[in-house]
Amino acid sequence: MAVDQVAPAARPPFFYDPRVRAIFFQVLVLALVILGGAYLVNNTLANLARQGIASGFGFLDTTAGFGISMSLVEYSEESTYGRVFLVGFLNTILVSVVGVFFATVLGFLIGVARLSRNWVVSKMANAYIETLRNIPLLLQLFFWYFAVLRTLPSPRNSVELFGSFFLNNRGLTSPSPIPEAGFSTVVISFAVAIVAAFFVARWARKRQEATGQQFPRFWAGLGIIIGLPLLAAIVTGFPLSWSVPELRGFNFVNGMVLIPEFVALVVALSTYTAAFIAEIVRAGITSVSHGQTEAAFALGLRRSPTLRLVIIPQALRVIIPPLTSQYLNLTKNSSLAAAIAYPDIVLVFAGTVLMQTGQAVEIISITMATYLALSLLISGFMNWYNQKMALVER
Amino acid sequence: MSEQSQDYTTGQHPDLPAPITSTGVIGWARINLFATIPNTILTVLAVLLLLWLIPPVIDWAFISADWSGQTRDDCTREGACWVFIKVWFRQLMYGRYPVDEIWRINLAYIIAVAAGILLFVPGLRGKPWIGLFLLAGFPIIAFYLFVGGSFGLPDVETPLWGGLFLTLVISGVGIVASLPIGIVLALGRRSKMPVVRSLCITFIELWRGVPLITVLFMASVMFPLFLPEGMNFDKLIRALLGVMFFSSAYMAEVVRGGLQALPKGQYEAAQALGLSYWKMMGLVILPQALKLVIPGIVNTFIGLFKDTVLVLIIGLFDFLGMVQLAGTNPDWLGFAIEGYVFAAFGFWIFCFGMSRYSQHLEKKLHTGH
Amino acid sequence: MSMNPHGQESSASGSQMAISDEVAIQLNNVHKWYGQFHVLKDINLTVHRGERIVICGPSGSGKSTLIRCINRLEEHQKGQIIVDNIELTGDLKHIELVRREVGMLFQHFNLFPHLTVMENCTLAPIWVRKMPKADAEETAMKYLERVKIPEQAQKFPGQLSGGQQQRVAIARSLCMNPRVMLFDEPTSALDPEMIAEVLDVMVGLAESGMTMLCVTHEMGFARKVANRVIFMDGGEIIEQNDPEQFFNNPKSDRTKLFLSQILHH
Amino acid sequence: MKVLTSVFLAGAAIAVSTGASAGTMEDVAGKGFIQCGVSQGLPGFSNPDESGNWTGIDVDLCRAVAAAVLGDASKVKFSPLSAKERFTALQSGEIDILSRNTTWTLVRDTALGLNFAGVNYYDGQGFMVRSDLGIKSALELDGASACVNIGTTTELNLSDYFRTNNMKLNPVVFEKADEVVAAYDAGRCDVYTTDQSGLAAQRQKLKDPGAHMLLPEIISKEPLGPVVRHGDDKWLDVVKWTLYAMIEAEELGVTSANVDKMKGSDNPGIRRLLGVEGDGGKNLGVSGDWAYNIVKQVGNYGESFDRYVGPKTPLALERGLNALWSDGGLQYAMPVR
């Protein structure tokens, strides 16, 4: 049988052509999804129309008429529902950022303690991790809120700390700073100090590369960042006065207050997430093989540069991706605020506004879209970071 | 040393006991507790912390706690009032499920536990079948047992379901339903077809990107509007749907991890043997990938199990919800702490047990691979 | 034969086995790119039934890609690949048919670790050839005996040594009763003492008249069984000849350089 | 997969109640019971006992509707609903009546697609504070923290009141009533505000009810009543007239104890109400003895009130605004004729 006889193959029958199959299948799936979606949308519209339920996003301009206990931006009862969204959103961001900060610090501490050669410390860290991560966060939140709230005194019997901080069951009241003329100088000098510290570090690195001489850039940088604003403050005569809280009626006026809902939420979120971060940190550090330490020691590096230049960069590469997803979890978990009256987006927007207007579809969609956007932002950052690290790896 | 070594000829050194400072209790303590001065300080501080923390808790929970009685008046002592838990125990476990019908729940538990134990018997043949039964057959049996209305069992409405039972139902349905959906989504996400892939990615990232609480809100206030007039789902079913979407997105990512962990050679060898896509997946790839991700599945289950408490926010009385309900009963005010401690303990036992199991599996897979 | 510019294969005589006139594999002007990278450049090759061809060349020369195109693990973008008179196109049916007839061995064996040796061998016969289980097992046993490990049939691949695993892989391919076997560096992941046992099986296979395409650097094997050696570099076939001529009298400088590197080490 | 799908479908089939789109009336007659949305636990209005039996005046209203439509007051199933879910549940047809101390407002009556069928409790928003705060009036509450239920009219009234009186307010809002009470009890707030009836009910849930007092101010009108879906006039009529029948029965002195005897009364009003004369029931689309069934099985309005919220109950609420119009109250039944 000669090869020459094989004619160029005819086009395969369409049902055996993978491209045709793929297109057919995809069109089918897409059609099903679109049909399903259209069915749901149609039902929803019909339901809304039949019962005369208002729809659309016009409600965002309506006056809210209710108060919110904590707001980072100007808010009053006359503000609109749109403003309520902003207030809730910012409160969500605030509690997430603060929670992430404390969770990271606590998590790294406990993760390192878990690896400590001290038996008691290591076991205690282990007990912490195993206890906290195996109990639902909501339960812990109730504990921190109700159990701790009950033990705090009423405002009249506040615990006084340093003369101007007051702790009671309305929260922690502290003096609030009031900037005066010249305060901007201090702020500017702070910014300048950060830039300067950055350049000093760069100069130090360049010099080390060129001459081999080393320079204590960390301490120098710290000195600049603290020293320069301090100097500016002294020169301008401390242009900051404090509004000291005082008890009037049955609550404190003036000063600023950290409401207990915020404190409970931050404590619960950060202690819970810290348990997971601790495990991540431990896994990250143990993932760097002991051979790396030995190799660094054998090269004559001392302990601190070994950690700084060899171990930590490698451990971080393992730690950062799961750490980011913990940050993501913490942000999403902050929605539990709704259970303890912290005015986050779920409580004030998906809660109060939803009930006032009854526009469930619009409001739940906005809320979910907001969280989705936050998640995509964080995971986008994570992907960027991973790619960067992967490049470094090769 | 040098004098000693002279006594022996080469190759004749007997074993000497280790110095006392490196063995036994003292040696252990020296190494693990008092290696350096900072270490010693740390040890002392830690022990002080424990001494400050633990005795009051033990005293409250055991020594001065009340254990017997029927009413709150029996709680006379300083410590915890476990009578509260005792009186409410049935509700905490089964909600308001009719007393005469509770045997149905227990029967389902027994079947599940028995099948579960069989899974642990080493060397038993047909474990995959038991697994399949737990995932496919058992839910059907449980469904008819719990809901009733057929086989001569009286109907039990879902608003009566509650307590730990409801928690198990929600997390169980979530995990069992999410497995097949998650597998399909994971395969879709790795598909070469752009439309399928982007649909799967959208679905997965959508549910993973939002908190469960908003999903549950959506289930409770938005789903009803999606359905045509005159048709609606039970509130529990709606919550279950929400939980299913949510957990299948997470499951998809777990399964995808397993698919990615398989070397490319496995796909190629299967193709070279002439297996079609679905045969390759069903016979070669998925069996391996799923086995690889069992720990991940268990971890997802733990997460889901903990997350189910959120259903109390939409008014279902799960384990924690029932504890809260009991705590606000006018006859039993002031014992909320006992309730919360009991709930925490219950959740902890389940989650800790499962996480130990998953760690054990991970180790086994690690060595057995 | 006009399609083949070299036309040397008929003179091949490295082996005692007869070569039929029947064409098993035919490649005409095959090109392949990975993105912008041109991995296969105008490959023309005719393999007759019963021929045993060894392909060698430096790493990255496209030799693995070439044989992976033959059972469509890689898709070529230009030219014709015809296996057993079936042209490889997008047609799923054709791909399926070709894969049934072409067995393949991998560098890393690629046994399925979750199946026993026996199950590895019977998987494809049962599911692709729709063979009854008992028949499939009988066939599998026959080939396991042929690769000299019938006693390992109930073990899992993880319990075997590398050499044993590769022999199982050979048996697994043979169970499909292929007309052509492709070998992608079958011994390069093995410890030296295990290479011999795999090569022995391969020699046995060659002697039975199997059409074989083998990417390998085992030059001893090439001398012993190949009736043609192909040298590839930069995605092209540089030279092909019978082993005698190829090793003793290479024509191209690139071949000479390559041979000097692998033979004098 | 297939098995799971079928299980799910089986579950769905059982859980889906395919209410006919013909109307709630036919729907109810078809399925043989009324699905009634109630609060998750508010003593006196709707509260479950340990075995899941519901009691309260809101519950009684649903039972009365069942008695009128189905002739059997026990043919009711209750869906406990949170404040957030209640309207959706009604809109979507999950429940047939919402009887969950819901305030009648313009927005709810219009933009939410609801219809209020009447008022079964005239209430007003009040304040509760700790006695030891030494406060006598709500006007002294400047700067106070107030615990309140989320998304209720109460929350809005509270804001309005503080605004009009130029006082500063720190609202602390919770989703569930129990959480509001718990937070107030824990000292998180100076004042707890909700409908006065609610204050009386929730007060029982405080650790030491005696240590708290109600302030005299009533800052709002809170007419609470049953709600039905918009656009189903027939069903609206039934619910509306069920409520009126209960009030009318009290006006006429017909009680569950004497209703059988009253059937023989020669008072034409009573005869019309109990279906001895006229065809009110037929016009309403129910049986002629609908009102008889209501009174016999549930009782008249006054009986229901006294049973669950009146002075002899732990709530100890006076009739006040809820007295009959003839006694100086607001409860006034449209003539049943």
Short mmCIF file of C-alpha atoms in Angstrom, two decimals, chain A residues 56-220:
data_model
loop_
_atom_site.label_atom_id
_atom_site.label_comp_id
_atom_site.label_asym_id
_atom_site.label_seq_id
_atom_site.Cartn_x
_atom_site.Cartn_y
_atom_site.Cartn_z
CA GLY A 56 -34.36 51.08 40.70
CA PHE A 57 -31.55 52.93 42.37
CA GLY A 58 -33.40 56.17 43.01
CA PHE A 59 -33.62 55.32 46.68
CA LEU A 60 -29.94 56.18 47.10
CA ASP A 61 -30.88 59.86 47.04
CA THR A 62 -33.62 59.52 49.63
CA THR A 63 -33.10 60.93 53.10
CA ALA A 64 -32.19 58.20 55.54
CA GLY A 65 -33.68 59.59 58.71
CA PHE A 66 -31.86 57.36 61.16
CA GLY A 67 -28.69 57.76 63.14
CA ILE A 68 -25.47 55.76 62.98
CA SER A 69 -23.32 55.32 66.05
CA MET A 70 -19.97 55.62 64.32
CA SER A 71 -18.96 57.34 61.15
CA LEU A 72 -15.69 58.31 59.56
CA VAL A 73 -17.32 60.92 57.36
CA GLU A 74 -19.88 63.59 58.06
CA TYR A 75 -23.21 61.90 58.64
CA SER A 76 -26.51 62.99 60.09
CA GLU A 77 -30.11 61.90 59.91
CA GLU A 78 -30.60 64.24 56.96
CA SER A 79 -28.03 62.37 54.89
CA THR A 80 -29.07 60.09 52.05
CA TYR A 81 -29.10 56.32 51.77
CA GLY A 82 -26.15 56.70 49.41
CA ARG A 83 -24.26 58.34 52.24
CA VAL A 84 -25.26 55.47 54.53
CA PHE A 85 -23.60 53.12 52.08
CA LEU A 86 -20.42 55.17 52.20
CA VAL A 87 -20.43 55.25 56.00
CA GLY A 88 -20.92 51.49 56.21
CA PHE A 89 -18.30 50.82 53.57
CA LEU A 90 -15.70 52.95 55.34
CA ASN A 91 -16.50 51.31 58.65
CA THR A 92 -15.98 47.91 57.04
CA ILE A 93 -12.64 49.03 55.64
CA LEU A 94 -11.61 50.50 58.98
CA VAL A 95 -12.34 47.41 61.01
CA SER A 96 -10.69 45.21 58.37
CA VAL A 97 -7.51 47.25 58.24
CA VAL A 98 -7.18 47.46 62.00
CA GLY A 99 -8.03 43.77 62.30
CA VAL A 100 -5.46 42.83 59.68
CA PHE A 101 -2.80 44.79 61.51
CA PHE A 102 -3.38 43.15 64.90
CA ALA A 103 -3.96 39.72 63.40
CA THR A 104 -0.62 39.93 61.61
CA VAL A 105 1.32 41.02 64.68
CA LEU A 106 -0.35 38.47 66.93
CA GLY A 107 -0.17 35.73 64.33
CA PHE A 108 3.55 36.15 63.72
CA LEU A 109 4.21 36.23 67.47
CA ILE A 110 2.26 33.05 68.06
CA GLY A 111 3.67 31.36 64.99
CA VAL A 112 7.18 32.01 66.22
CA ALA A 113 6.20 30.98 69.75
CA ARG A 114 4.86 27.75 68.29
CA LEU A 115 8.36 27.03 66.97
CA SER A 116 10.05 28.13 70.19
CA ARG A 117 12.42 25.63 71.72
CA ASN A 118 10.80 26.42 75.04
CA TRP A 119 8.36 23.59 75.62
CA VAL A 120 5.83 25.51 77.70
CA VAL A 121 5.70 28.44 75.29
CA SER A 122 5.37 26.18 72.28
CA LYS A 123 2.58 24.15 73.86
CA MET A 124 0.72 27.27 74.92
CA ALA A 125 0.90 28.63 71.41
CA ASN A 126 -0.37 25.31 70.15
CA ALA A 127 -3.26 25.34 72.62
CA TYR A 128 -4.14 28.86 71.50
CA ILE A 129 -4.18 27.85 67.85
CA GLU A 130 -6.18 24.67 68.35
CA THR A 131 -8.74 26.35 70.58
CA LEU A 132 -9.45 29.44 68.57
CA ARG A 133 -9.55 28.06 65.11
CA ASN A 134 -11.94 25.26 66.04
CA ILE A 135 -14.66 27.46 67.47
CA PRO A 136 -16.97 29.43 65.18
CA LEU A 137 -16.03 33.07 64.88
CA LEU A 138 -19.57 34.21 65.58
CA LEU A 139 -19.50 32.43 68.92
CA GLN A 140 -16.21 34.09 69.80
CA LEU A 141 -17.65 37.42 68.75
CA PHE A 142 -20.61 36.96 71.10
CA PHE A 143 -18.19 36.06 73.84
CA TRP A 144 -16.05 39.15 73.37
CA TYR A 145 -19.05 41.39 73.04
CA PHE A 146 -21.45 40.19 75.69
CA ALA A 147 -19.12 38.55 78.18
CA VAL A 148 -16.64 41.39 78.22
CA LEU A 149 -19.29 44.09 77.97
CA ARG A 150 -21.00 42.80 81.10
CA THR A 151 -17.84 43.06 83.17
CA LEU A 152 -17.22 46.69 82.25
CA PRO A 153 -18.57 49.42 84.56
CA SER A 154 -21.17 52.03 83.67
CA PRO A 155 -19.91 55.45 82.53
CA ARG A 156 -20.26 56.93 86.00
CA ASN A 157 -17.96 54.29 87.42
CA SER A 158 -15.51 54.38 84.54
CA VAL A 159 -12.05 52.96 84.91
CA GLU A 160 -9.74 55.93 84.59
CA LEU A 161 -6.45 55.40 82.84
CA PHE A 162 -3.71 58.05 82.83
CA GLY A 163 -6.21 60.69 83.85
CA SER A 164 -7.77 61.18 80.44
CA PHE A 165 -8.68 57.73 79.16
CA PHE A 166 -11.94 56.25 80.40
CA LEU A 167 -13.01 52.68 79.99
CA ASN A 168 -16.65 51.75 80.49
CA ASN A 169 -19.42 49.83 78.85
CA ARG A 170 -19.86 52.60 76.28
CA GLY A 171 -16.34 51.97 75.06
CA LEU A 172 -12.95 53.54 75.50
CA THR A 173 -13.09 57.31 75.60
CA SER A 174 -9.86 59.13 74.92
CA PRO A 175 -8.81 62.73 74.30
CA SER A 176 -9.08 63.71 70.67
CA PRO A 177 -6.39 65.82 69.06
CA ILE A 178 -7.32 69.23 67.74
CA PRO A 179 -4.74 70.53 65.27
CA GLU A 180 -3.83 74.19 65.60
CA ALA A 181 -1.93 76.57 63.39
CA GLY A 182 1.45 75.14 62.47
CA PHE A 183 0.37 71.56 62.79
CA SER A 184 0.67 71.09 59.07
CA THR A 185 4.41 71.73 59.43
CA VAL A 186 4.68 68.68 61.62
CA VAL A 187 2.72 66.59 59.16
CA ILE A 188 4.87 67.77 56.28
CA SER A 189 8.06 67.10 58.19
CA PHE A 190 6.82 63.59 58.88
CA ALA A 191 6.32 63.01 55.19
CA VAL A 192 9.72 64.48 54.45
CA ALA A 193 11.28 62.21 57.08
CA ILE A 194 9.84 59.10 55.44
CA VAL A 195 11.20 60.11 52.06
CA ALA A 196 14.55 60.97 53.63
CA ALA A 197 14.73 57.63 55.40
CA PHE A 198 14.09 55.92 52.11
CA PHE A 199 16.92 57.76 50.43
CA VAL A 200 19.28 57.11 53.32
CA ALA A 201 18.56 53.41 52.99
CA ARG A 202 19.24 53.56 49.28
CA TRP A 203 22.42 55.49 49.77
CA ALA A 204 23.55 52.98 52.39
CA ARG A 205 22.93 50.10 50.03
CA LYS A 206 24.73 51.80 47.17
CA ARG A 207 27.67 52.58 49.41
CA GLN A 208 27.83 49.02 50.62
CA GLU A 209 27.75 47.77 47.07
CA ALA A 210 30.51 50.15 46.08
CA THR A 211 32.79 50.07 49.11
CA GLY A 212 31.61 47.17 51.21
CA GLN A 213 31.16 49.41 54.23
CA GLN A 214 27.98 48.78 56.17
CA PHE A 215 25.73 51.37 57.70
CA PRO A 216 23.03 50.94 60.41
CA ARG A 217 20.26 51.98 58.07
CA PHE A 218 17.40 50.69 60.21
CA TRP A 219 18.31 52.74 63.26
CA ALA A 220 19.22 55.74 61.17
#
